[in-house]
Short mmCIF file of C-alpha atoms and ligand atoms in Angstrom, two decimals:
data_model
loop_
_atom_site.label_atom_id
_atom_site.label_comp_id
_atom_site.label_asym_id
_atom_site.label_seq_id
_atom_site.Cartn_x
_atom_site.Cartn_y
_atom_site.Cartn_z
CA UNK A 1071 0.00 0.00 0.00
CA UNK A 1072 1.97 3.46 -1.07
CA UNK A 1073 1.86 5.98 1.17
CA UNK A 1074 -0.11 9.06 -0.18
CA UNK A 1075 0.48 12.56 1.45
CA UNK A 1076 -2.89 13.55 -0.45
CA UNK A 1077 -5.82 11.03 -1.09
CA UNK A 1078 -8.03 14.18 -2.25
CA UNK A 1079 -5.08 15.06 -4.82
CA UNK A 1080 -5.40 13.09 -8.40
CA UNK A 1081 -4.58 9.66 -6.77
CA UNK A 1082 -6.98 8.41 -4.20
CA UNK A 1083 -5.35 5.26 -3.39
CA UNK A 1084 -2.86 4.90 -0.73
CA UNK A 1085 -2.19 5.21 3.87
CA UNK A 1086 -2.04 8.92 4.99
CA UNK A 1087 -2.85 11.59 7.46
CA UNK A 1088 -6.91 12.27 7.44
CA UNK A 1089 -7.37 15.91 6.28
CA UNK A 1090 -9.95 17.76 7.87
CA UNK A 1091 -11.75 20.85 7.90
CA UNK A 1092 -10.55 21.83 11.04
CA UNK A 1093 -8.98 25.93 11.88
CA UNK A 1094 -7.07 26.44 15.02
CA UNK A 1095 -7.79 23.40 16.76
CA UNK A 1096 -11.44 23.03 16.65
CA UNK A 1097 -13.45 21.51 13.71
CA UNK A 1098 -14.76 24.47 11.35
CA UNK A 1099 -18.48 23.57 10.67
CA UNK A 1100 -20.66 25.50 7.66
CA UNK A 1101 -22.14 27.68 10.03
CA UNK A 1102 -18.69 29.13 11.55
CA UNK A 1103 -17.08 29.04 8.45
CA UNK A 1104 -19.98 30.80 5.65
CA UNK A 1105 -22.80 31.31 7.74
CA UNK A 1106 -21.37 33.54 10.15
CA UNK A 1107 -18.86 35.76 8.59
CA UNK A 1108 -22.86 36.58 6.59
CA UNK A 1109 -24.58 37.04 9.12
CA UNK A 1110 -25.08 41.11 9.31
CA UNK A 1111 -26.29 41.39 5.99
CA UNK A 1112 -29.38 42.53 5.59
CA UNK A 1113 -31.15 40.09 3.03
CA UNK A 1114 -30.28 37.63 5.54
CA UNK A 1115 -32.92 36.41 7.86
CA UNK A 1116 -32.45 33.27 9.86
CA UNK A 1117 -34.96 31.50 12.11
CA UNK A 1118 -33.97 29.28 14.82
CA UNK A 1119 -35.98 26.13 16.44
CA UNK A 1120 -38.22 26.20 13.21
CA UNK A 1121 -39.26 23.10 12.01
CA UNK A 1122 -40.50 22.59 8.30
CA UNK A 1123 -43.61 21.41 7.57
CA UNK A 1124 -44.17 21.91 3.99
CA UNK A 1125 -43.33 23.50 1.12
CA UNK A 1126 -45.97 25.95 -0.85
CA UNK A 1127 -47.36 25.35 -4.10
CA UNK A 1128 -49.00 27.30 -6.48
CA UNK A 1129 -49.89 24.35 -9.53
CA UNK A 1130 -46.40 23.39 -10.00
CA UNK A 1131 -44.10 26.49 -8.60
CA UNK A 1132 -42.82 26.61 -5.10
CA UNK A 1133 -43.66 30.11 -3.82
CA UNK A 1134 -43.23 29.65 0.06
CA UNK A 1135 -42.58 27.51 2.90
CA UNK A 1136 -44.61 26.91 6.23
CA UNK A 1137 -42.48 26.23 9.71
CA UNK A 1138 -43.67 25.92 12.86
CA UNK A 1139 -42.02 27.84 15.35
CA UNK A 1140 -42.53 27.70 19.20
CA UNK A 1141 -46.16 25.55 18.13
CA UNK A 1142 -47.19 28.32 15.58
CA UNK A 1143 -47.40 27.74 12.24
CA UNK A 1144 -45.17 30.49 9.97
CA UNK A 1145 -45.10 31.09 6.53
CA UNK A 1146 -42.26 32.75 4.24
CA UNK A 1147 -43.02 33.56 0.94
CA UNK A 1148 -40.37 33.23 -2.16
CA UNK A 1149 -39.25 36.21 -4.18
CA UNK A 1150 -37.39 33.48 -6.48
CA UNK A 1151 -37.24 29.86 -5.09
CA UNK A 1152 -37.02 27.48 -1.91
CA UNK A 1153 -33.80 25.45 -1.29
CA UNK A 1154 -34.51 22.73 0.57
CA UNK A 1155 -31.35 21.57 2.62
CA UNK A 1156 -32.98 18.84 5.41
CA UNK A 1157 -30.39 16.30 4.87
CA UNK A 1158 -30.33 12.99 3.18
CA UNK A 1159 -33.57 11.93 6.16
CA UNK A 1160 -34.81 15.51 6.27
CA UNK A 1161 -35.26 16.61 2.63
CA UNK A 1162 -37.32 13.43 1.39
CA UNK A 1163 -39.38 13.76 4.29
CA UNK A 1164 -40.39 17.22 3.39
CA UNK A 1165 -40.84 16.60 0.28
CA UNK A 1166 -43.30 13.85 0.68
CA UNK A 1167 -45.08 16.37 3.57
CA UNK A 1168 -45.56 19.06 0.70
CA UNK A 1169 -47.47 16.09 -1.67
CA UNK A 1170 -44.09 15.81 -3.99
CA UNK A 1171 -43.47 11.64 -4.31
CA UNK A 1172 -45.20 8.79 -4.61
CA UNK A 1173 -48.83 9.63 -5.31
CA UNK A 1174 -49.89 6.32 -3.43
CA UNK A 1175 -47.98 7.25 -0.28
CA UNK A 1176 -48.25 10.39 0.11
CA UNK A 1177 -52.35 10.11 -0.44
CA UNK A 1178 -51.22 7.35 2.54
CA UNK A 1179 -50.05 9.79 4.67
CA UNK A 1180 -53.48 11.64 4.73
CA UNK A 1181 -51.94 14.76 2.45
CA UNK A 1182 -53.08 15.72 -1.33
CA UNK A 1183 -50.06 14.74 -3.85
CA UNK A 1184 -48.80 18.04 -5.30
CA UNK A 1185 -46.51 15.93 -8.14
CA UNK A 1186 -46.20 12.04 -8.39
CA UNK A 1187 -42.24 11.50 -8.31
CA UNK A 1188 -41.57 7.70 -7.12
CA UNK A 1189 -38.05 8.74 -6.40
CA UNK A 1190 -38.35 10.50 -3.54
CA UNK A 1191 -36.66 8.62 0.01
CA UNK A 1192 -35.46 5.94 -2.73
CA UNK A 1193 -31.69 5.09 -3.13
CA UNK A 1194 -30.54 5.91 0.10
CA UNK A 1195 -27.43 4.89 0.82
CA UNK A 1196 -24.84 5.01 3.45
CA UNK A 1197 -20.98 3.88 4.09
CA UNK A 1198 -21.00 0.65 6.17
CA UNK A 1199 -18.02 0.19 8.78
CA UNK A 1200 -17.13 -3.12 10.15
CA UNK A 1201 -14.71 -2.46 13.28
CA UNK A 1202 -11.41 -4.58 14.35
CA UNK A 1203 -9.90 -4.52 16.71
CA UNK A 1204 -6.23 -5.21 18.77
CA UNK A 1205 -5.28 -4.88 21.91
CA UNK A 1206 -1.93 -3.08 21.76
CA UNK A 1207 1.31 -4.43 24.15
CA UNK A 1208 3.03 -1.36 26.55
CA UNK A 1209 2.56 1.86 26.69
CA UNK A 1210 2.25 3.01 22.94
CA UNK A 1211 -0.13 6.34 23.98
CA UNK A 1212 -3.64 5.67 21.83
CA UNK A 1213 -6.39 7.54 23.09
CA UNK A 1214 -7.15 4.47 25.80
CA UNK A 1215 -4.60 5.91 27.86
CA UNK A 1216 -4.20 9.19 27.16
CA UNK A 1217 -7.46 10.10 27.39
CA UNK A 1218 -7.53 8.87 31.46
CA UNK A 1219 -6.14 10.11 34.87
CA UNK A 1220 -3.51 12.51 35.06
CA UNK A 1221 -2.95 11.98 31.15
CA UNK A 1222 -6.24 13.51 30.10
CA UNK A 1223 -5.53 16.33 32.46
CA UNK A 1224 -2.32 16.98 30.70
CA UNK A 1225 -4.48 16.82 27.61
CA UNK A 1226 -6.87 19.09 28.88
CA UNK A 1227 -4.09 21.77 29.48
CA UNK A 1228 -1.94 21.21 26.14
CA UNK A 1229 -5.92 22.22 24.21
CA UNK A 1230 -5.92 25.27 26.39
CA UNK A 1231 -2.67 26.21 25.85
CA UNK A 1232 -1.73 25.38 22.17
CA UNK A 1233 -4.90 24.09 20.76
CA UNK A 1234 -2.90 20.89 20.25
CA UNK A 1235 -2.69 16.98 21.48
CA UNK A 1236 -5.35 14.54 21.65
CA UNK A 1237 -8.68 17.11 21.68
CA UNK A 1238 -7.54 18.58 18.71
CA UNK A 1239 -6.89 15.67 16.70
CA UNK A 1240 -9.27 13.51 14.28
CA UNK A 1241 -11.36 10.79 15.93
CA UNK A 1242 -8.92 8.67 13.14
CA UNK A 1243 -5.78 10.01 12.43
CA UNK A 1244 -4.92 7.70 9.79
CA UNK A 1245 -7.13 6.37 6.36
CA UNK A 1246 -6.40 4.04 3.80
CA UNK A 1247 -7.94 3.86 0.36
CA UNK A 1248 -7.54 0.71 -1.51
CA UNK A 1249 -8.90 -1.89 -3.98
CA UNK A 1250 -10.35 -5.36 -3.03
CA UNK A 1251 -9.80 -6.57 -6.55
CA UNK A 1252 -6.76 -5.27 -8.75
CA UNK A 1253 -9.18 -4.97 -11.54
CA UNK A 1254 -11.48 -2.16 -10.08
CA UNK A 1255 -10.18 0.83 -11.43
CA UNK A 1256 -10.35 2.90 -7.99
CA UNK A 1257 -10.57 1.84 -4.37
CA UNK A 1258 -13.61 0.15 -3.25
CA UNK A 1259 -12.66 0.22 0.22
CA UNK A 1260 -11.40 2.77 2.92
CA UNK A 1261 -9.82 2.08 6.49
CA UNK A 1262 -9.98 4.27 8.99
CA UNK A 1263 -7.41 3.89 12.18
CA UNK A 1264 -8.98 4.67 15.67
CA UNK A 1265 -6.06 4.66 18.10
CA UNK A 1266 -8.09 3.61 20.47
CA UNK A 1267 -10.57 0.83 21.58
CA UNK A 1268 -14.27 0.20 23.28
CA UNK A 1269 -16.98 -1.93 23.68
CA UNK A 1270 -19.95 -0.69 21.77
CA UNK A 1271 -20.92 2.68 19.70
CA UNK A 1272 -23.69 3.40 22.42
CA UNK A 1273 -21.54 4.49 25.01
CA UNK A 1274 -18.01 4.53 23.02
CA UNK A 1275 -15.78 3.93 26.92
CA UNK A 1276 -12.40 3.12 25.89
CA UNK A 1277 -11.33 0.07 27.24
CA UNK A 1278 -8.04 0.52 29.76
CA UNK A 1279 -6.00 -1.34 28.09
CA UNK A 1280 -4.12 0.12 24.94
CA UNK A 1281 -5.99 -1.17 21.51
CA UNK A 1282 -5.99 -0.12 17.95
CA UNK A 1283 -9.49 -0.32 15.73
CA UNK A 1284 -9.48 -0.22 12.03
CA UNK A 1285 -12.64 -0.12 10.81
CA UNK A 1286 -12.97 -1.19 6.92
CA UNK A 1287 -15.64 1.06 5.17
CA UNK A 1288 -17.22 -0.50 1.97
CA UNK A 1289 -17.06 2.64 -0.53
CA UNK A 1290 -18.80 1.70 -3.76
CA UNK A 1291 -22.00 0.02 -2.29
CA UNK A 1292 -24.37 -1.69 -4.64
CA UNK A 1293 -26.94 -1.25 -2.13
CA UNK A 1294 -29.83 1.04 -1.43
CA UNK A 1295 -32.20 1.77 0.95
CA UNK A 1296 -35.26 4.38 1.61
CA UNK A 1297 -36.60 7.08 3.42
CA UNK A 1298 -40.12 7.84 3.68
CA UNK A 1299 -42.38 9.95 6.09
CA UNK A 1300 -44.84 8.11 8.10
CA UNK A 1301 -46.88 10.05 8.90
CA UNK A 1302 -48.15 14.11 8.29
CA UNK A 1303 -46.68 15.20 11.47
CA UNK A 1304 -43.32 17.31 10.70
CA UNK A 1305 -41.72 16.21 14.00
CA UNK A 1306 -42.31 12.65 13.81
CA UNK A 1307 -38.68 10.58 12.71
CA UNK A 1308 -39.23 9.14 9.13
CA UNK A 1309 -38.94 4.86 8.58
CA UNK A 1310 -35.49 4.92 7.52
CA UNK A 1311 -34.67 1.00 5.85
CA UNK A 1312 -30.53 1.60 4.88
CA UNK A 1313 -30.84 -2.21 3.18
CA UNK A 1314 -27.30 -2.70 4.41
CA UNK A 1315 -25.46 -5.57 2.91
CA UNK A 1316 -28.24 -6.23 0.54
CA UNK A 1317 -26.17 -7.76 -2.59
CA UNK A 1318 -23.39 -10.49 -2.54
CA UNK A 1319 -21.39 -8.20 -3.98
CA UNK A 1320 -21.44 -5.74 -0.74
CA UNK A 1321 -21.04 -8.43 1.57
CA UNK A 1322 -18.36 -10.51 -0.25
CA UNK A 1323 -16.36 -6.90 -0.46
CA UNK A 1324 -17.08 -6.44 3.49
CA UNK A 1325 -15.52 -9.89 4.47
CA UNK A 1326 -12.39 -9.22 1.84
CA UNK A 1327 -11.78 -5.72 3.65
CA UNK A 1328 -11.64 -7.31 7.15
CA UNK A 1329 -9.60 -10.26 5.81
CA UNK A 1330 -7.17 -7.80 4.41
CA UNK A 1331 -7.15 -5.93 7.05
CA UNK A 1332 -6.06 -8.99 9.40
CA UNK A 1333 -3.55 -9.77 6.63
CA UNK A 1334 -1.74 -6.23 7.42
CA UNK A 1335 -1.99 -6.44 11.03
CA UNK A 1336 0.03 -10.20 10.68
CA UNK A 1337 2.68 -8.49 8.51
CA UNK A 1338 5.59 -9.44 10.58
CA UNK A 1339 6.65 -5.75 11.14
CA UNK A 1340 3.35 -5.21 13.02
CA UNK A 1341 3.62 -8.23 15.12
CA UNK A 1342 5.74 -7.15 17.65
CA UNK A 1343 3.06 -4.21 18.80
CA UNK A 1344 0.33 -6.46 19.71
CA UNK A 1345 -0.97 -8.53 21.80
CA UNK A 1346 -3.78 -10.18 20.34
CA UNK A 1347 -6.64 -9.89 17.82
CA UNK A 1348 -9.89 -8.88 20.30
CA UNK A 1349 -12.53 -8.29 17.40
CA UNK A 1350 -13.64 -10.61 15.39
CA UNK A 1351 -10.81 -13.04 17.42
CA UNK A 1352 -9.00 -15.37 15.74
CA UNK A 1353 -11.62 -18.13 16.02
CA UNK A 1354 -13.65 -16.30 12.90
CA UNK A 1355 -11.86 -18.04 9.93
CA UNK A 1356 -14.61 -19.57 7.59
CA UNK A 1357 -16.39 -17.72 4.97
CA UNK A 1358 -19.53 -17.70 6.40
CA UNK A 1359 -17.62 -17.01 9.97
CA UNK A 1360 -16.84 -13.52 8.71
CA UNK A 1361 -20.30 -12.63 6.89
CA UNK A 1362 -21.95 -13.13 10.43
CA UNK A 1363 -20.11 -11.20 12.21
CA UNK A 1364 -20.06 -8.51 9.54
CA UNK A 1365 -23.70 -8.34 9.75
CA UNK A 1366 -23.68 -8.29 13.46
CA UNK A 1367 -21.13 -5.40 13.77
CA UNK A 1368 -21.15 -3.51 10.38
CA UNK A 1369 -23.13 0.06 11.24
CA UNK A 1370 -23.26 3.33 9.78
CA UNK A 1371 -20.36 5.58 8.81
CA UNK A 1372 -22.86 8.90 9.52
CA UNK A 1373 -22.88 9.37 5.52
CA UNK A 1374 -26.23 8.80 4.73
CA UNK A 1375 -26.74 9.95 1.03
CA UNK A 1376 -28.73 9.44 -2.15
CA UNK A 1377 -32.60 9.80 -0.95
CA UNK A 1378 -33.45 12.60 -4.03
CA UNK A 1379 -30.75 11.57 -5.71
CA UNK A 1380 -29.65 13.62 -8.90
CA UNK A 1381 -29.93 11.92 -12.59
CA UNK A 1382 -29.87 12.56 -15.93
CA UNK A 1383 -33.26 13.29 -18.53
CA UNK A 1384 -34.49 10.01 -19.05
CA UNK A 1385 -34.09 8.76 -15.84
CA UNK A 1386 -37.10 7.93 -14.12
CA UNK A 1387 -35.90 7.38 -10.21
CA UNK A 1388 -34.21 10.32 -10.62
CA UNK A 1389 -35.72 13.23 -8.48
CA UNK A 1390 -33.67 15.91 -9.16
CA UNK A 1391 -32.27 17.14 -13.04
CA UNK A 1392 -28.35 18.25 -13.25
CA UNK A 1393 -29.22 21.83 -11.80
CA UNK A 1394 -29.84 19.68 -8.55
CA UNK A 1395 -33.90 21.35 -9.20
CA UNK A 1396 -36.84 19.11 -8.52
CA UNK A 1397 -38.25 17.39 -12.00
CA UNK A 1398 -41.49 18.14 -13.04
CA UNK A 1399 -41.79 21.20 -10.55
CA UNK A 1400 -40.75 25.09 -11.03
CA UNK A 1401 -38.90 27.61 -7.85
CA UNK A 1402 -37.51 24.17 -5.79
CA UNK A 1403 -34.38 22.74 -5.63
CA UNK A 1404 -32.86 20.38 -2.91
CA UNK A 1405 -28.86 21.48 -2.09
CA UNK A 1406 -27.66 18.64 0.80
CA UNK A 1407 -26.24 14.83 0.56
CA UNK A 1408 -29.52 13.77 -0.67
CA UNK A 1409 -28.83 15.16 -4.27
CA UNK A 1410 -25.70 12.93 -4.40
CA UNK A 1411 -26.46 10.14 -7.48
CA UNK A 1412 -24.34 7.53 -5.32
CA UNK A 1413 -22.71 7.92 -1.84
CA UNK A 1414 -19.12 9.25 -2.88
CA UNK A 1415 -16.35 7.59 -2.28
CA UNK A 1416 -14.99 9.37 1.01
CA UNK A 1417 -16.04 11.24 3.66
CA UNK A 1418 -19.32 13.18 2.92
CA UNK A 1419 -19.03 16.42 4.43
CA UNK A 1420 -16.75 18.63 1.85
CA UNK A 1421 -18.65 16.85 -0.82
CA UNK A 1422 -21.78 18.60 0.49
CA UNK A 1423 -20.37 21.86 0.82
CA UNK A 1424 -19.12 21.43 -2.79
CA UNK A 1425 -22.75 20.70 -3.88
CA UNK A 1426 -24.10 23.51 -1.74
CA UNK A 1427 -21.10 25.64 -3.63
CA UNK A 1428 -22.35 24.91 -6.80
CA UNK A 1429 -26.20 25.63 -6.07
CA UNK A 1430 -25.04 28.97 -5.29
CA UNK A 1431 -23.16 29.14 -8.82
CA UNK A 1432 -26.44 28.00 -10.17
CA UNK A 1433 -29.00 30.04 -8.70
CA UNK A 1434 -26.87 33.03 -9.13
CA UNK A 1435 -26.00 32.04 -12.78
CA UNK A 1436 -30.09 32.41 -13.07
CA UNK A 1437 -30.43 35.31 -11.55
CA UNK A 1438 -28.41 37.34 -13.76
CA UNK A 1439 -29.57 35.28 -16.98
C1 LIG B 1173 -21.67 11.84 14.10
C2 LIG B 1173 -21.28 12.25 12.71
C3 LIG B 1173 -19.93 12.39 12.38
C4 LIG B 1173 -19.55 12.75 11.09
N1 LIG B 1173 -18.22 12.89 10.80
C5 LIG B 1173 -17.84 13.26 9.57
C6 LIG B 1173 -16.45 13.44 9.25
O1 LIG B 1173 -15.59 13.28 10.09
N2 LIG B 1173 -16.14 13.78 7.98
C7 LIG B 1173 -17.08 13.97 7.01
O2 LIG B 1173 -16.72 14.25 5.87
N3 LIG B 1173 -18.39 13.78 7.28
C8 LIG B 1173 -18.80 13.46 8.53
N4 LIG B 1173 -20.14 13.29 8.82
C9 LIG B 1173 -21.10 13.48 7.72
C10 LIG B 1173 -21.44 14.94 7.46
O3 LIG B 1173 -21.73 15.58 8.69
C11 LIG B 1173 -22.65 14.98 6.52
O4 LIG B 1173 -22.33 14.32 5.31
C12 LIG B 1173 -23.09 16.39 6.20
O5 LIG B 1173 -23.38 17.12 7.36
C13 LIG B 1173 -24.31 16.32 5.31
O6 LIG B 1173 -24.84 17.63 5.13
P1 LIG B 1173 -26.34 17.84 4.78
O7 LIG B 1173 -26.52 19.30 4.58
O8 LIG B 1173 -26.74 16.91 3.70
O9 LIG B 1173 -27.18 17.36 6.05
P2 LIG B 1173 -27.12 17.82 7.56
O10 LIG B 1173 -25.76 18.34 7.94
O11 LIG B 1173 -27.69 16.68 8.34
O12 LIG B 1173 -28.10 19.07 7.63
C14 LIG B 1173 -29.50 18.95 7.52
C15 LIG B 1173 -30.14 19.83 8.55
O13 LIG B 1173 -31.54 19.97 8.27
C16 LIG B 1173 -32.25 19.89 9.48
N5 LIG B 1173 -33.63 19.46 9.17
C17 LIG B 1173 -34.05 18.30 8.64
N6 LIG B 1173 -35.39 18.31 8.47
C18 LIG B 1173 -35.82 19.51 8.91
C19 LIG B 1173 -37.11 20.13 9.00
N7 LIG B 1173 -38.24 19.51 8.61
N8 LIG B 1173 -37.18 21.39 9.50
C20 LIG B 1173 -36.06 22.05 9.92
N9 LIG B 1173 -34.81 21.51 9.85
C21 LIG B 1173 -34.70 20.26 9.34
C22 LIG B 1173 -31.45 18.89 10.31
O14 LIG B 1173 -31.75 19.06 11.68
C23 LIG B 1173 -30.03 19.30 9.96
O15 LIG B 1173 -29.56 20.31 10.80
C24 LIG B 1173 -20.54 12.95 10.10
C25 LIG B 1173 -21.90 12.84 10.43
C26 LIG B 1173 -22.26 12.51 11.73
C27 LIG B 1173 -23.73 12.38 12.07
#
């Protein structure tokens, strides 16, 4: 595996440092970094603990949007159009509460269909991790140990001070990008490395002992899922059905990651830093071994995706057109993961900012057309 200073550069393959949107120690989220420095001008108006409930239509053209806010129902009317940016769970939802997806459900739901569009909540997708893990021999500082006792005090201080050590770092330092077959063109597969170890996700306590986790992430997924609303009530959770593992394909390319991943960690230049395999443990060697306990640990990387996805004319899932606006309706576009035709393959986050970059290209692009 070749080391690569830059898996966002031209190559994507390759071990390296995680890069991260993070300024001065802390991580630099979209509303520090554009929402804030916009804040005081004045054709900006933003509304906090708002909830959306629908989008307004007259015929076919989005002219508003109702909230409710503090258990009153608001409306704001559209001089041009409505962005909708709820998320890859938020923005089908909505959708489907303003009557815009499949006639049958939505008429399900109690609310009059607006436009039939039966790809709405369909092709969700989301990167799958399965987590390893080792437990690690002396003292080789993961986050097990310096996170604890007078360590994490230390910790604590060296943040204050110079915005550096442990709190300022990535939750994994280190990724990998690589291919499960040498005949895929790019990697199918990423690894993440969490210097550290624990139980389960729930209540993520590092175990006292020093450990390592890698945690293979299946990348080009064959699988999809949905999103729908159940119901007309804005604050009730959509069903959300991620399908995970639903080809052979995914789940052959899950057990290949973890067996390479044991592979590396046998490499005799790693063997003298651990003690023993903890997760799966060495007793998983079969085939069918491996797919079990995939499917009992694999869980979500937090990338959901895909739900209104993006597609060319001709394409009849496909919710929104190139221009990431809603087909078959005027004034609407959706701007979030959601738009995404697949999940990409990396981390989602500056991949949505791009797409929210480019909406702004768009609309202004319009505006002065
Ligand atoms: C725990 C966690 C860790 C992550 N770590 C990373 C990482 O390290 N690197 C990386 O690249 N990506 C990471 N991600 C993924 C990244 O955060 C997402 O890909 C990105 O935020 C997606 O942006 P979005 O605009 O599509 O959706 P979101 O950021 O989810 O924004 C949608 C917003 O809409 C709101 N909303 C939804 N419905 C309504 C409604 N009806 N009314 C009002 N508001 C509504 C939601 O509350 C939410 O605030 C992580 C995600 C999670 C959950």
């Amino acid at each position: 595996m070749p080391l690569n200073p830059d898996f966002n550069g031209a190559v994507q393959e390759g071990i390296g440092l995680t890069q991260t949107t993070t300024s001065k120690g802390w991580r630099n989220s979209t509303a520090q970094a554009y929402l804030k420095p916009a804040r005081s001008r004045p054709n900006l108006r933003v509304e906090t603990n708002a909830r959306g409930k629908r989008v307004l239509f007259e015929g076919k053209r989005a002219v508003g949007y109702e909230y409710i806010q503090n258990g009153q129902a608001k409306q704001a009317r559209a001089a041009r159009e409505v962005i909708i940016s709820g998320g890859a769970y938020g923005s089908p939802q909505l959708l489907e509460l303003s009557g815009v997806g499949d006639a049958e459900h939505i008429k399900s739901l109690g609310i009059e269909p607006v436009h039939h569009l039966p790809g709405v909540g369909n092709g969700l997708q989301d990167h799958q991790v399965f987590r390893m893990k080792w437990r690690l021999k002396g003292k080789p500082g993961t986050y097990n140990e310096r996170i604890r006792g007078l360590t994490a005090l230390g910790e604590g201080l060296k943040y204050i001070i110079a915005r550096k050590g442990v709190l300022s770092s990535p939750t994994n330092p280190i990724n990998a990008f690589f291919r499960t077959r040498p005949e895929l063109e790019t990697p199918d597969v990423q690894i993440q490395f969490f210097p550290g170890t624990y139980d389960n996700m729930r209540d993520r306590k590092l175990h006292h002992h020093p450990g390592v986790t890698l945690g293979p992430t299946l990348l080009r997924l064959e699988s999809r899922g949905s999103v729908h609303a159940r119901s007309s009530d804005p604050f009730a959770d959509p069903a959300i059905h991620t399908n995970v593992l639903g080809t052979e394909n995914d789940l052959k390319t899950a057990v290949d990651a973890m067996r390479y991943c044991r592979k590396v960690m046998e490499m005799p230049a790693m063997q003298g830093f651990y003690d023993h395999e903890m997760a799966p443990g060495k007793n998983v060697q079969s085939q069918s071994e491996w797919e079990a306990y995939a499917r009992e640990v694999g869980s979500s990387n937090w990338h959901p995706a895909s739900s209104c996805r993006m597609g060319p004319d001709g394409d009849a899932k496909a919710v929104l057109d190139t221009s990431l606006r809603v087909r078959g309706l005027q004034g609407l576009r959706v701007v979030d993961a959601s738009a995404m035709p697949m999940v990409v393959c990396g981390n989602t986050n500056a991949p949505t900012i791009m797409i929210a970059e480019k909406a702004a290209d768009l609309m202004l692009a319009d505006a002065r057309a």
